[in-house]
Amino acid sequence: MKILVTVKRVTDPDVKVKVKSDGTGVVTDGIDYKVNPFDEIAVEEALRIKEKAGGEVVVASIGPAEATKEIRSALAMGAERGILVTTDQPLDPGVVARVLAKLVEEEKPDLILMGKQAVDGDNNQTGQMLAELLGVGQACFASKVELADDGGKATVTREVDGGFDVVEVDLPAVITADLRLNEPRYASLPGIMKAKKKPIKEVTLDSLGVDTNRKVVWHTFSEPPVRQAGIMVPDVPTLVAKLRDEAKVI
Amino acid sequence: MGNALIIAEYKDGKLKKGSRAAFAFAREYTQKNGGAFHVLVIGHNVTDVAEQCRRFGAEKVWQADAEGLGPYLAESWAQVVAQVAGDSQAELVGATATALAKDLLPRVAAKLDAGMASDIMGIDDNGYFLRPVWAGNAVVAAEITSPVKVVTVRGTEFEPAPEGEPGGELAPVTVNVDLGALKKRFVRFEEVKSERPELTEAAIIISGGRGTKGEEGFKLVEQLADLLGAAVGATRAAVDAGWVPNDLQVGQTGKVVAPDLYVAVGISGAIQHLAGMKGSKTIVAINKDEEAPIFSVADYGLVADLFKAVPEMVEEIKKAKA
Ligand SMILES: Cc1cc2nc3c(=O)[nH]c(=O)nc-3n(C[C@H](O)[C@H](O)[C@H](O)COP(=O)(O)OP(=O)(O)OC[C@H]3O[C@@H](n4cnc5c(N)ncnc54)[C@H](O)[C@@H]3O)c2cc1C
Ligand SMILES: Nc1ncnc2c1ncn2[C@@H]1O[C@H](COP(=O)(O)O)[C@@H](O)[C@H]1O
């Protein structure tokens, strides 16, 4: 089983970003970059499948040259090799999906595992778009993935409103990981050492021959509405009185 | 000038209230940009739902009714949406940002070769879509440059379209989808039943976090919720621990809510959680750690042990109600 997993380099998810004063973006100075947390979950799932069924896990990322670091951390977890499509231009999910479709055409994986959402742009679009471009089935927001023994299909439990949706999808397919699919492992020290020698193929975005025109262009950034400072109350009776008489919500 | 096509969602034969946010957005959009507001209902035996959709000012309600469209599958529904987007001359295709819409609409966008903006909060003077990014810590004005534009609409940002007399034309769709060729099959839906109001529709939400320390402790949260007829919410930590069902998670990657009253019990206030609730009208935080970031968004903060404070609150409210 050959699995392609996508890994996006994102700003540290636990840092509260600020909008630049001129509104051209968010301040990223001094912020660490990490693997998008959902993609870590996707990598973990790919590794577990490989460990059971055998095969290869290939990690792909599209972004600046620095994203080799994020690919290396997936290699340190246990993936075999990486592909980095380098570009410094801004992307949208459509461009990313087209690039990934091209990589799929070249690599012919049996399964594509992605995160459900990148925590910088919060789009939650790329996996679904890729599935459509490839003409394959999608199983998004997965909390459980079971592969048939013959490797021909997967049964996936999806987290949806009001419960769980269980679907059966023919492979190759695109599966996007939700938070509770698994708990990603930490890379071991030997894993980190080995990852240094694992191959990462770098290609430039322009060399792929895909349409790199964005259909979504980001303009001005602004601060979200700020909340008025609140008050501390000393005890429960005061709180209940405030809620009743001042806020009039109970 | 194109039209705006909104996909309606329903459950047990009833139009979901949440869909009315997208209806409201589409009405606003067509008033500004011209064109007409259309609704699309997809499924099997959905005449009733289509009828209900006629009460919100749509010029046309398209009904794609076929046995194979019964259980939702992105693969079949996306084909129908793309087909009707053409038939209805839509320049905007949208829905309220539910789990279904988030799954479906990017696939539709790819099919229509359209750009998509997720979770929009409104439109600015340039016609750009305003949407939250980085867990809601910034808002970006996103321009969609393709002729057809696809959006999901943040439910909390639009007053639900008001219900009126039925109007508009009902238009049956001849479904040209080869359902046999789909590469995915629906197996089953495992419903998590609850007597409480839905998170995205409740006026009051009581949410619990890791501070409740377990299913037992979380019951205090539920007790307070039931006393107030409120919905129950939770942090990822409480959901991951298995104390409450997954779809109660409030946050960046869970539900976005904006009730009149949001009470955060034993919740630290991580940015991913704040992203889902800081639009609430009144926020109360109960936490034993006075440094907890949740207090920075709270209108009323109480530094206390929740195991004492919540039962006391239940008693106080009972007294106040008596
Ligand atoms: C990719 C990603 C997505 C995420 N998405 C979400 C999301 O959508 N929603 C979400 O909520 N989280 C999300 N998270 C998780 C988030 O980062 C936090 O870990 C989580 O919100 C913390 O939950 P908590 O506040 O319940 O727990 P903690 O942070 O552990 O806080 C518990 C709080 O309870 C207080 N407490 C303890 N005992 C008591 C007591 N007896 N009385 C009163 N107070 C007490 C403590 O002081 C503490 O402040 C996400 C994380 C990642 C990486
Ligand atoms: N630049 C990128 N490089 C690699 N993977 C990406 C990139 N952008 C998006 N993805 C993948 O697509 C998923 C969904 O991203 P998004 O649609 O942007 O929220 C992410 O979790 C990644 O797995």
PDB file of N, CA, C and O in Angstrom, chain A residues 11 13-14 116 120-123 125 128 132 135-136 138 158-159 161-162 164-166 168 170 180 215-217 219-220 222 224 227 231 233 246, chain B residues 75 102-103 107 111 113 118 131 134-135 139 141 143 145 183-185 187-188 190 192 240 246-247 249 252-253 271 278 280-281 297 299-301:
ATOM      1  N   THR A  11       2.004  28.379  11.153  1.00  0.00           N
ATOM      2  CA  THR A  11       2.485  29.037  12.371  1.00  0.00           C
ATOM      3  C   THR A  11       2.028  28.216  13.580  1.00  0.00           C
ATOM      4  O   THR A  11       0.968  27.584  13.537  1.00  0.00           O
ATOM      5  N   PRO A  13       0.249  26.603  16.260  1.00  0.00           N
ATOM      6  CA  PRO A  13      -1.191  26.751  16.498  1.00  0.00           C
ATOM      7  C   PRO A  13      -1.535  27.362  17.853  1.00  0.00           C
ATOM      8  O   PRO A  13      -2.638  27.868  18.033  1.00  0.00           O
ATOM      9  N   ASP A  14      -0.612  27.307  18.799  1.00  0.00           N
ATOM     10  CA  ASP A  14      -0.953  27.820  20.122  1.00  0.00           C
ATOM     11  C   ASP A  14      -0.550  29.270  20.331  1.00  0.00           C
ATOM     12  O   ASP A  14      -0.691  29.806  21.431  1.00  0.00           O
ATOM     13  N   LYS A 116      -7.995  17.702   7.928  1.00  0.00           N
ATOM     14  CA  LYS A 116      -9.272  18.259   7.476  1.00  0.00           C
ATOM     15  C   LYS A 116      -9.175  19.755   7.271  1.00  0.00           C
ATOM     16  O   LYS A 116      -9.939  20.330   6.511  1.00  0.00           O
ATOM     17  N   ASP A 120      -4.044  27.759   9.832  1.00  0.00           N
ATOM     18  CA  ASP A 120      -3.785  29.177   9.543  1.00  0.00           C
ATOM     19  C   ASP A 120      -4.936  29.757   8.703  1.00  0.00           C
ATOM     20  O   ASP A 120      -5.647  30.647   9.150  1.00  0.00           O
ATOM     21  N   GLY A 121      -5.127  29.195   7.509  1.00  0.00           N
ATOM     22  CA  GLY A 121      -6.194  29.712   6.644  1.00  0.00           C
ATOM     23  C   GLY A 121      -7.584  29.217   7.005  1.00  0.00           C
ATOM     24  O   GLY A 121      -8.579  29.784   6.571  1.00  0.00           O
ATOM     25  N   ASP A 122      -7.666  28.158   7.830  1.00  0.00           N
ATOM     26  CA  ASP A 122      -8.956  27.610   8.257  1.00  0.00           C
ATOM     27  C   ASP A 122      -9.924  27.386   7.094  1.00  0.00           C
ATOM     28  O   ASP A 122     -11.124  27.640   7.214  1.00  0.00           O
ATOM     29  N   ASN A 123      -9.425  26.895   5.978  1.00  0.00           N
ATOM     30  CA  ASN A 123     -10.290  26.728   4.807  1.00  0.00           C
ATOM     31  C   ASN A 123     -11.146  25.465   4.846  1.00  0.00           C
ATOM     32  O   ASN A 123     -12.316  25.490   4.529  1.00  0.00           O
ATOM     33  N   GLN A 125     -10.946  22.870   2.771  1.00  0.00           N
ATOM     34  CA  GLN A 125     -11.401  22.706   1.384  1.00  0.00           C
ATOM     35  C   GLN A 125     -10.539  21.747   0.552  1.00  0.00           C
ATOM     36  O   GLN A 125     -11.040  21.092  -0.367  1.00  0.00           O
ATOM     37  N   GLN A 128     -11.331  17.857  -0.223  1.00  0.00           N
ATOM     38  CA  GLN A 128     -12.554  17.679  -1.000  1.00  0.00           C
ATOM     39  C   GLN A 128     -12.306  18.063  -2.463  1.00  0.00           C
ATOM     40  O   GLN A 128     -12.774  17.403  -3.397  1.00  0.00           O
ATOM     41  N   GLU A 132     -12.382  15.620  -5.969  1.00  0.00           N
ATOM     42  CA  GLU A 132     -13.157  15.925  -7.172  1.00  0.00           C
ATOM     43  C   GLU A 132     -12.250  15.958  -8.407  1.00  0.00           C
ATOM     44  O   GLU A 132     -12.586  15.394  -9.445  1.00  0.00           O
ATOM     45  N   GLY A 135     -11.491  12.600  -9.400  1.00  0.00           N
ATOM     46  CA  GLY A 135     -12.647  11.750  -9.673  1.00  0.00           C
ATOM     47  C   GLY A 135     -12.721  10.551  -8.750  1.00  0.00           C
ATOM     48  O   GLY A 135     -13.197   9.483  -9.129  1.00  0.00           O
ATOM     49  N   VAL A 136     -12.255  10.709  -7.514  1.00  0.00           N
ATOM     50  CA  VAL A 136     -12.319   9.602  -6.547  1.00  0.00           C
ATOM     51  C   VAL A 136     -13.235   9.991  -5.384  1.00  0.00           C
ATOM     52  O   VAL A 136     -13.672  11.133  -5.273  1.00  0.00           O
ATOM     53  N   GLN A 138     -14.364  10.714  -1.442  1.00  0.00           N
ATOM     54  CA  GLN A 138     -13.764  11.431  -0.316  1.00  0.00           C
ATOM     55  C   GLN A 138     -14.400  10.945   0.980  1.00  0.00           C
ATOM     56  O   GLN A 138     -15.582  10.623   1.016  1.00  0.00           O
ATOM     57  N   ARG A 158     -17.064   9.100  10.042  1.00  0.00           N
ATOM     58  CA  ARG A 158     -16.874  10.551   9.917  1.00  0.00           C
ATOM     59  C   ARG A 158     -17.595  11.284  11.035  1.00  0.00           C
ATOM     60  O   ARG A 158     -18.731  10.963  11.370  1.00  0.00           O
ATOM     61  N   GLU A 159     -16.944  12.295  11.599  1.00  0.00           N
ATOM     62  CA  GLU A 159     -17.584  13.113  12.634  1.00  0.00           C
ATOM     63  C   GLU A 159     -18.449  14.161  11.958  1.00  0.00           C
ATOM     64  O   GLU A 159     -17.948  15.039  11.271  1.00  0.00           O
ATOM     65  N   ASP A 161     -22.490  16.499  12.210  1.00  0.00           N
ATOM     66  CA  ASP A 161     -23.466  17.045  13.152  1.00  0.00           C
ATOM     67  C   ASP A 161     -24.421  15.944  13.594  1.00  0.00           C
ATOM     68  O   ASP A 161     -24.951  15.221  12.760  1.00  0.00           O
ATOM     69  N   GLY A 162     -24.610  15.828  14.877  1.00  0.00           N
ATOM     70  CA  GLY A 162     -25.604  14.892  15.391  1.00  0.00           C
ATOM     71  C   GLY A 162     -25.155  13.445  15.479  1.00  0.00           C
ATOM     72  O   GLY A 162     -25.956  12.586  15.810  1.00  0.00           O
ATOM     73  N   PHE A 164     -22.327  10.171  13.949  1.00  0.00           N
ATOM     74  CA  PHE A 164     -21.268   9.654  13.083  1.00  0.00           C
ATOM     75  C   PHE A 164     -21.867   9.098  11.803  1.00  0.00           C
ATOM     76  O   PHE A 164     -22.880   8.421  11.826  1.00  0.00           O
ATOM     77  N   ASP A 165     -21.186   9.391  10.717  1.00  0.00           N
ATOM     78  CA  ASP A 165     -21.586   8.924   9.415  1.00  0.00           C
ATOM     79  C   ASP A 165     -20.571   7.856   9.017  1.00  0.00           C
ATOM     80  O   ASP A 165     -19.375   8.117   9.057  1.00  0.00           O
ATOM     81  N   VAL A 166     -21.044   6.667   8.692  1.00  0.00           N
ATOM     82  CA  VAL A 166     -20.115   5.614   8.278  1.00  0.00           C
ATOM     83  C   VAL A 166     -20.264   5.391   6.767  1.00  0.00           C
ATOM     84  O   VAL A 166     -21.382   5.201   6.281  1.00  0.00           O
ATOM     85  N   GLU A 168     -18.374   3.675   3.007  1.00  0.00           N
ATOM     86  CA  GLU A 168     -17.397   2.754   2.453  1.00  0.00           C
ATOM     87  C   GLU A 168     -16.935   3.365   1.137  1.00  0.00           C
ATOM     88  O   GLU A 168     -17.750   3.732   0.294  1.00  0.00           O
ATOM     89  N   ASP A 170     -14.170   3.325  -2.225  1.00  0.00           N
ATOM     90  CA  ASP A 170     -13.201   2.559  -3.018  1.00  0.00           C
ATOM     91  C   ASP A 170     -11.862   3.286  -3.042  1.00  0.00           C
ATOM     92  O   ASP A 170     -11.820   4.511  -3.097  1.00  0.00           O
ATOM     93  N   ARG A 180      -9.904  13.210  16.442  1.00  0.00           N
ATOM     94  CA  ARG A 180      -9.919  11.998  17.265  1.00  0.00           C
ATOM     95  C   ARG A 180      -9.609  10.726  16.484  1.00  0.00           C
ATOM     96  O   ARG A 180      -9.899   9.625  16.934  1.00  0.00           O
ATOM     97  N   LYS A 215      -7.933  31.564  -7.423  1.00  0.00           N
ATOM     98  CA  LYS A 215      -9.289  32.073  -7.597  1.00  0.00           C
ATOM     99  C   LYS A 215      -9.756  32.776  -6.326  1.00  0.00           C
ATOM    100  O   LYS A 215     -10.841  33.355  -6.300  1.00  0.00           O
ATOM    101  N   VAL A 216      -8.949  32.679  -5.293  1.00  0.00           N
ATOM    102  CA  VAL A 216      -9.243  33.414  -4.062  1.00  0.00           C
ATOM    103  C   VAL A 216      -8.018  34.250  -3.711  1.00  0.00           C
ATOM    104  O   VAL A 216      -6.927  33.707  -3.525  1.00  0.00           O
ATOM    105  N   VAL A 217      -8.209  35.549  -3.661  1.00  0.00           N
ATOM    106  CA  VAL A 217      -7.102  36.463  -3.396  1.00  0.00           C
ATOM    107  C   VAL A 217      -7.383  37.206  -2.094  1.00  0.00           C
ATOM    108  O   VAL A 217      -8.447  37.804  -1.932  1.00  0.00           O
ATOM    109  N   HIS A 219      -7.032  40.152   0.457  1.00  0.00           N
ATOM    110  CA  HIS A 219      -6.666  41.573   0.509  1.00  0.00           C
ATOM    111  C   HIS A 219      -6.418  41.974   1.959  1.00  0.00           C
ATOM    112  O   HIS A 219      -5.645  41.307   2.634  1.00  0.00           O
ATOM    113  N   THR A 220      -7.121  42.987   2.419  1.00  0.00           N
ATOM    114  CA  THR A 220      -6.826  43.538   3.746  1.00  0.00           C
ATOM    115  C   THR A 220      -7.181  42.603   4.912  1.00  0.00           C
ATOM    116  O   THR A 220      -8.212  41.942   4.895  1.00  0.00           O
ATOM    117  N   SER A 222      -7.988  42.523   9.036  1.00  0.00           N
ATOM    118  CA  SER A 222      -8.393  43.401  10.135  1.00  0.00           C
ATOM    119  C   SER A 222      -8.516  42.591  11.415  1.00  0.00           C
ATOM    120  O   SER A 222      -8.567  41.359  11.397  1.00  0.00           O
ATOM    121  N   PRO A 224     -10.397  41.130  14.614  1.00  0.00           N
ATOM    122  CA  PRO A 224     -11.780  40.786  14.922  1.00  0.00           C
ATOM    123  C   PRO A 224     -12.313  41.765  15.969  1.00  0.00           C
ATOM    124  O   PRO A 224     -11.525  42.422  16.651  1.00  0.00           O
ATOM    125  N   ARG A 227     -13.794  42.453  22.625  1.00  0.00           N
ATOM    126  CA  ARG A 227     -14.831  42.481  23.654  1.00  0.00           C
ATOM    127  C   ARG A 227     -14.499  43.536  24.695  1.00  0.00           C
ATOM    128  O   ARG A 227     -13.346  43.739  25.048  1.00  0.00           O
ATOM    129  N   ILE A 231     -16.067  42.195  34.325  1.00  0.00           N
ATOM    130  CA  ILE A 231     -15.773  42.382  35.746  1.00  0.00           C
ATOM    131  C   ILE A 231     -15.652  41.022  36.435  1.00  0.00           C
ATOM    132  O   ILE A 231     -16.132  40.014  35.932  1.00  0.00           O
ATOM    133  N   VAL A 233     -16.693  38.879  39.715  1.00  0.00           N
ATOM    134  CA  VAL A 233     -17.693  38.900  40.789  1.00  0.00           C
ATOM    135  C   VAL A 233     -17.176  38.086  41.963  1.00  0.00           C
ATOM    136  O   VAL A 233     -16.456  37.104  41.760  1.00  0.00           O
ATOM    137  N   GLU A 246     -28.801  42.639  35.457  1.00  0.00           N
ATOM    138  CA  GLU A 246     -27.976  43.499  34.621  1.00  0.00           C
ATOM    139  C   GLU A 246     -27.962  42.977  33.181  1.00  0.00           C
ATOM    140  O   GLU A 246     -28.344  43.676  32.242  1.00  0.00           O
TER     141      GLU A 246
ATOM    142  N   GLU B  75     -20.322  12.920  -3.225  1.00  0.00           N
ATOM    143  CA  GLU B  75     -20.066  12.590  -4.623  1.00  0.00           C
ATOM    144  C   GLU B  75     -21.312  12.756  -5.484  1.00  0.00           C
ATOM    145  O   GLU B  75     -21.228  13.238  -6.609  1.00  0.00           O
ATOM    146  N   LYS B 102     -19.574  21.843   4.752  1.00  0.00           N
ATOM    147  CA  LYS B 102     -18.104  21.881   4.707  1.00  0.00           C
ATOM    148  C   LYS B 102     -17.559  20.710   3.893  1.00  0.00           C
ATOM    149  O   LYS B 102     -16.512  20.799   3.272  1.00  0.00           O
ATOM    150  N   ASP B 103     -18.271  19.601   3.917  1.00  0.00           N
ATOM    151  CA  ASP B 103     -17.866  18.421   3.166  1.00  0.00           C
ATOM    152  C   ASP B 103     -18.213  18.577   1.684  1.00  0.00           C
ATOM    153  O   ASP B 103     -17.436  18.225   0.808  1.00  0.00           O
ATOM    154  N   ARG B 107     -16.117  20.419  -2.874  1.00  0.00           N
ATOM    155  CA  ARG B 107     -16.195  19.508  -4.014  1.00  0.00           C
ATOM    156  C   ARG B 107     -16.971  20.172  -5.160  1.00  0.00           C
ATOM    157  O   ARG B 107     -16.600  20.068  -6.324  1.00  0.00           O
ATOM    158  N   LYS B 111     -15.697  21.272  -8.951  1.00  0.00           N
ATOM    159  CA  LYS B 111     -16.468  20.866 -10.134  1.00  0.00           C
ATOM    160  C   LYS B 111     -16.783  22.076 -11.013  1.00  0.00           C
ATOM    161  O   LYS B 111     -16.775  21.987 -12.233  1.00  0.00           O
ATOM    162  N   ASP B 113     -15.112  24.804 -11.122  1.00  0.00           N
ATOM    163  CA  ASP B 113     -13.902  25.591 -11.334  1.00  0.00           C
ATOM    164  C   ASP B 113     -14.051  26.962 -10.674  1.00  0.00           C
ATOM    165  O   ASP B 113     -13.714  28.000 -11.259  1.00  0.00           O
ATOM    166  N   SER B 118     -14.688  30.054   2.935  1.00  0.00           N
ATOM    167  CA  SER B 118     -15.335  29.298   4.004  1.00  0.00           C
ATOM    168  C   SER B 118     -15.755  30.224   5.140  1.00  0.00           C
ATOM    169  O   SER B 118     -15.036  31.156   5.485  1.00  0.00           O
ATOM    170  N   ARG B 131     -13.877  36.856   6.157  1.00  0.00           N
ATOM    171  CA  ARG B 131     -13.880  35.550   6.821  1.00  0.00           C
ATOM    172  C   ARG B 131     -12.768  35.459   7.860  1.00  0.00           C
ATOM    173  O   ARG B 131     -11.707  36.066   7.722  1.00  0.00           O
ATOM    174  N   TRP B 134      -6.783  32.124  11.092  1.00  0.00           N
ATOM    175  CA  TRP B 134      -5.961  31.953  12.291  1.00  0.00           C
ATOM    176  C   TRP B 134      -6.849  31.902  13.548  1.00  0.00           C
ATOM    177  O   TRP B 134      -6.727  32.716  14.447  1.00  0.00           O
ATOM    178  N   ALA B 135      -7.764  30.946  13.556  1.00  0.00           N
ATOM    179  CA  ALA B 135      -8.631  30.747  14.713  1.00  0.00           C
ATOM    180  C   ALA B 135      -9.385  32.019  15.090  1.00  0.00           C
ATOM    181  O   ALA B 135      -9.637  32.277  16.265  1.00  0.00           O
ATOM    182  N   VAL B 139      -9.326  38.779  10.559  1.00  0.00           N
ATOM    183  CA  VAL B 139     -10.403  38.670   9.574  1.00  0.00           C
ATOM    184  C   VAL B 139      -9.819  39.125   8.253  1.00  0.00           C
ATOM    185  O   VAL B 139      -9.181  40.175   8.183  1.00  0.00           O
ATOM    186  N   ALA B 141     -10.265  39.969   4.051  1.00  0.00           N
ATOM    187  CA  ALA B 141     -11.194  40.259   2.965  1.00  0.00           C
ATOM    188  C   ALA B 141     -10.754  39.429   1.769  1.00  0.00           C
ATOM    189  O   ALA B 141      -9.713  39.694   1.170  1.00  0.00           O
ATOM    190  N   GLU B 143     -11.187  37.989  -1.961  1.00  0.00           N
ATOM    191  CA  GLU B 143     -11.837  38.221  -3.248  1.00  0.00           C
ATOM    192  C   GLU B 143     -11.904  36.900  -3.999  1.00  0.00           C
ATOM    193  O   GLU B 143     -10.900  36.199  -4.114  1.00  0.00           O
ATOM    194  N   THR B 145     -12.246  35.436  -7.589  1.00  0.00           N
ATOM    195  CA  THR B 145     -12.088  36.008  -8.923  1.00  0.00           C
ATOM    196  C   THR B 145     -12.789  35.197 -10.010  1.00  0.00           C
ATOM    197  O   THR B 145     -12.858  35.634 -11.153  1.00  0.00           O
ATOM    198  N   LYS B 183     -18.154   6.068  -6.259  1.00  0.00           N
ATOM    199  CA  LYS B 183     -17.096   5.258  -5.664  1.00  0.00           C
ATOM    200  C   LYS B 183     -17.195   5.228  -4.144  1.00  0.00           C
ATOM    201  O   LYS B 183     -16.247   4.922  -3.442  1.00  0.00           O
ATOM    202  N   LYS B 184     -18.368   5.593  -3.657  1.00  0.00           N
ATOM    203  CA  LYS B 184     -18.571   5.586  -2.213  1.00  0.00           C
ATOM    204  C   LYS B 184     -19.993   5.150  -1.905  1.00  0.00           C
ATOM    205  O   LYS B 184     -20.911   5.445  -2.660  1.00  0.00           O
ATOM    206  N   ARG B 185     -20.156   4.434  -0.814  1.00  0.00           N
ATOM    207  CA  ARG B 185     -21.467   3.990  -0.407  1.00  0.00           C
ATOM    208  C   ARG B 185     -21.731   4.385   1.037  1.00  0.00           C
ATOM    209  O   ARG B 185     -20.835   4.346   1.866  1.00  0.00           O
ATOM    210  N   VAL B 187     -23.054   3.683   4.575  1.00  0.00           N
ATOM    211  CA  VAL B 187     -23.230   2.455   5.351  1.00  0.00           C
ATOM    212  C   VAL B 187     -24.283   2.665   6.436  1.00  0.00           C
ATOM    213  O   VAL B 187     -25.301   1.995   6.484  1.00  0.00           O
ATOM    214  N   ARG B 188     -24.059   3.604   7.313  1.00  0.00           N
ATOM    215  CA  ARG B 188     -25.063   3.889   8.349  1.00  0.00           C
ATOM    216  C   ARG B 188     -24.774   5.225   9.013  1.00  0.00           C
ATOM    217  O   ARG B 188     -23.666   5.765   8.905  1.00  0.00           O
ATOM    218  N   GLU B 190     -24.825   6.858  12.773  1.00  0.00           N
ATOM    219  CA  GLU B 190     -24.949   6.555  14.197  1.00  0.00           C
ATOM    220  C   GLU B 190     -25.329   7.837  14.900  1.00  0.00           C
ATOM    221  O   GLU B 190     -24.506   8.709  15.137  1.00  0.00           O
ATOM    222  N   VAL B 192     -26.332  10.433  17.703  1.00  0.00           N
ATOM    223  CA  VAL B 192     -26.157  10.662  19.131  1.00  0.00           C
ATOM    224  C   VAL B 192     -27.377  11.458  19.571  1.00  0.00           C
ATOM    225  O   VAL B 192     -27.529  12.628  19.231  1.00  0.00           O
ATOM    226  N   ASP B 240     -12.371  14.639  23.968  1.00  0.00           N
ATOM    227  CA  ASP B 240     -11.327  13.617  23.788  1.00  0.00           C
ATOM    228  C   ASP B 240     -11.359  12.599  24.928  1.00  0.00           C
ATOM    229  O   ASP B 240     -11.098  11.416  24.727  1.00  0.00           O
ATOM    230  N   ASN B 246     -18.791  13.953  20.500  1.00  0.00           N
ATOM    231  CA  ASN B 246     -17.921  14.794  19.670  1.00  0.00           C
ATOM    232  C   ASN B 246     -18.567  16.087  19.194  1.00  0.00           C
ATOM    233  O   ASN B 246     -17.908  17.117  19.121  1.00  0.00           O
ATOM    234  N   ASP B 247     -19.842  16.004  18.831  1.00  0.00           N
ATOM    235  CA  ASP B 247     -20.409  17.184  18.175  1.00  0.00           C
ATOM    236  C   ASP B 247     -20.793  18.276  19.169  1.00  0.00           C
ATOM    237  O   ASP B 247     -21.402  19.260  18.808  1.00  0.00           O
ATOM    238  N   GLN B 249     -18.299  19.717  20.758  1.00  0.00           N
ATOM    239  CA  GLN B 249     -17.063  20.522  20.827  1.00  0.00           C
ATOM    240  C   GLN B 249     -17.273  21.905  20.225  1.00  0.00           C
ATOM    241  O   GLN B 249     -17.678  22.058  19.087  1.00  0.00           O
ATOM    242  N   GLN B 252     -12.540  26.371  17.138  1.00  0.00           N
ATOM    243  CA  GLN B 252     -12.002  26.587  15.786  1.00  0.00           C
ATOM    244  C   GLN B 252     -12.346  25.441  14.861  1.00  0.00           C
ATOM    245  O   GLN B 252     -12.654  25.643  13.690  1.00  0.00           O
ATOM    246  N   THR B 253     -12.263  24.231  15.388  1.00  0.00           N
ATOM    247  CA  THR B 253     -12.486  23.073  14.536  1.00  0.00           C
ATOM    248  C   THR B 253     -13.720  22.302  14.984  1.00  0.00           C
ATOM    249  O   THR B 253     -13.924  21.166  14.592  1.00  0.00           O
ATOM    250  N   ILE B 271      -6.874  29.354  22.570  1.00  0.00           N
ATOM    251  CA  ILE B 271      -7.347  30.126  21.411  1.00  0.00           C
ATOM    252  C   ILE B 271      -8.304  29.314  20.542  1.00  0.00           C
ATOM    253  O   ILE B 271      -9.224  29.863  19.969  1.00  0.00           O
ATOM    254  N   LYS B 278     -16.351  33.353  21.310  1.00  0.00           N
ATOM    255  CA  LYS B 278     -16.166  34.726  21.803  1.00  0.00           C
ATOM    256  C   LYS B 278     -17.135  35.713  21.181  1.00  0.00           C
ATOM    257  O   LYS B 278     -17.170  36.874  21.572  1.00  0.00           O
ATOM    258  N   SER B 280     -20.290  35.305  21.641  1.00  0.00           N
ATOM    259  CA  SER B 280     -21.484  35.207  22.486  1.00  0.00           C
ATOM    260  C   SER B 280     -21.789  36.555  23.124  1.00  0.00           C
ATOM    261  O   SER B 280     -20.891  37.345  23.379  1.00  0.00           O
ATOM    262  N   LYS B 281     -23.082  36.801  23.389  1.00  0.00           N
ATOM    263  CA  LYS B 281     -23.448  38.126  23.923  1.00  0.00           C
ATOM    264  C   LYS B 281     -22.912  38.320  25.326  1.00  0.00           C
ATOM    265  O   LYS B 281     -22.190  39.269  25.586  1.00  0.00           O
ATOM    266  N   VAL B 297     -12.104  37.172  28.066  1.00  0.00           N
ATOM    267  CA  VAL B 297     -13.271  37.412  27.211  1.00  0.00           C
ATOM    268  C   VAL B 297     -14.578  37.398  28.010  1.00  0.00           C
ATOM    269  O   VAL B 297     -15.662  37.537  27.443  1.00  0.00           O
ATOM    270  N   ASP B 299     -17.575  38.529  30.505  1.00  0.00           N
ATOM    271  CA  ASP B 299     -18.231  39.710  31.063  1.00  0.00           C
ATOM    272  C   ASP B 299     -18.285  39.592  32.580  1.00  0.00           C
ATOM    273  O   ASP B 299     -18.160  40.569  33.291  1.00  0.00           O
ATOM    274  N   TYR B 300     -18.509  38.371  33.046  1.00  0.00           N
ATOM    275  CA  TYR B 300     -18.528  38.112  34.483  1.00  0.00           C
ATOM    276  C   TYR B 300     -17.604  36.943  34.777  1.00  0.00           C
ATOM    277  O   TYR B 300     -17.822  35.835  34.273  1.00  0.00           O
ATOM    278  N   GLY B 301     -16.596  37.210  35.579  1.00  0.00           N
ATOM    279  CA  GLY B 301     -15.668  36.147  35.944  1.00  0.00           C
ATOM    280  C   GLY B 301     -15.828  35.801  37.412  1.00  0.00           C
ATOM    281  O   GLY B 301     -15.992  36.681  38.259  1.00  0.00           O
TER     282      GLY B 301
END
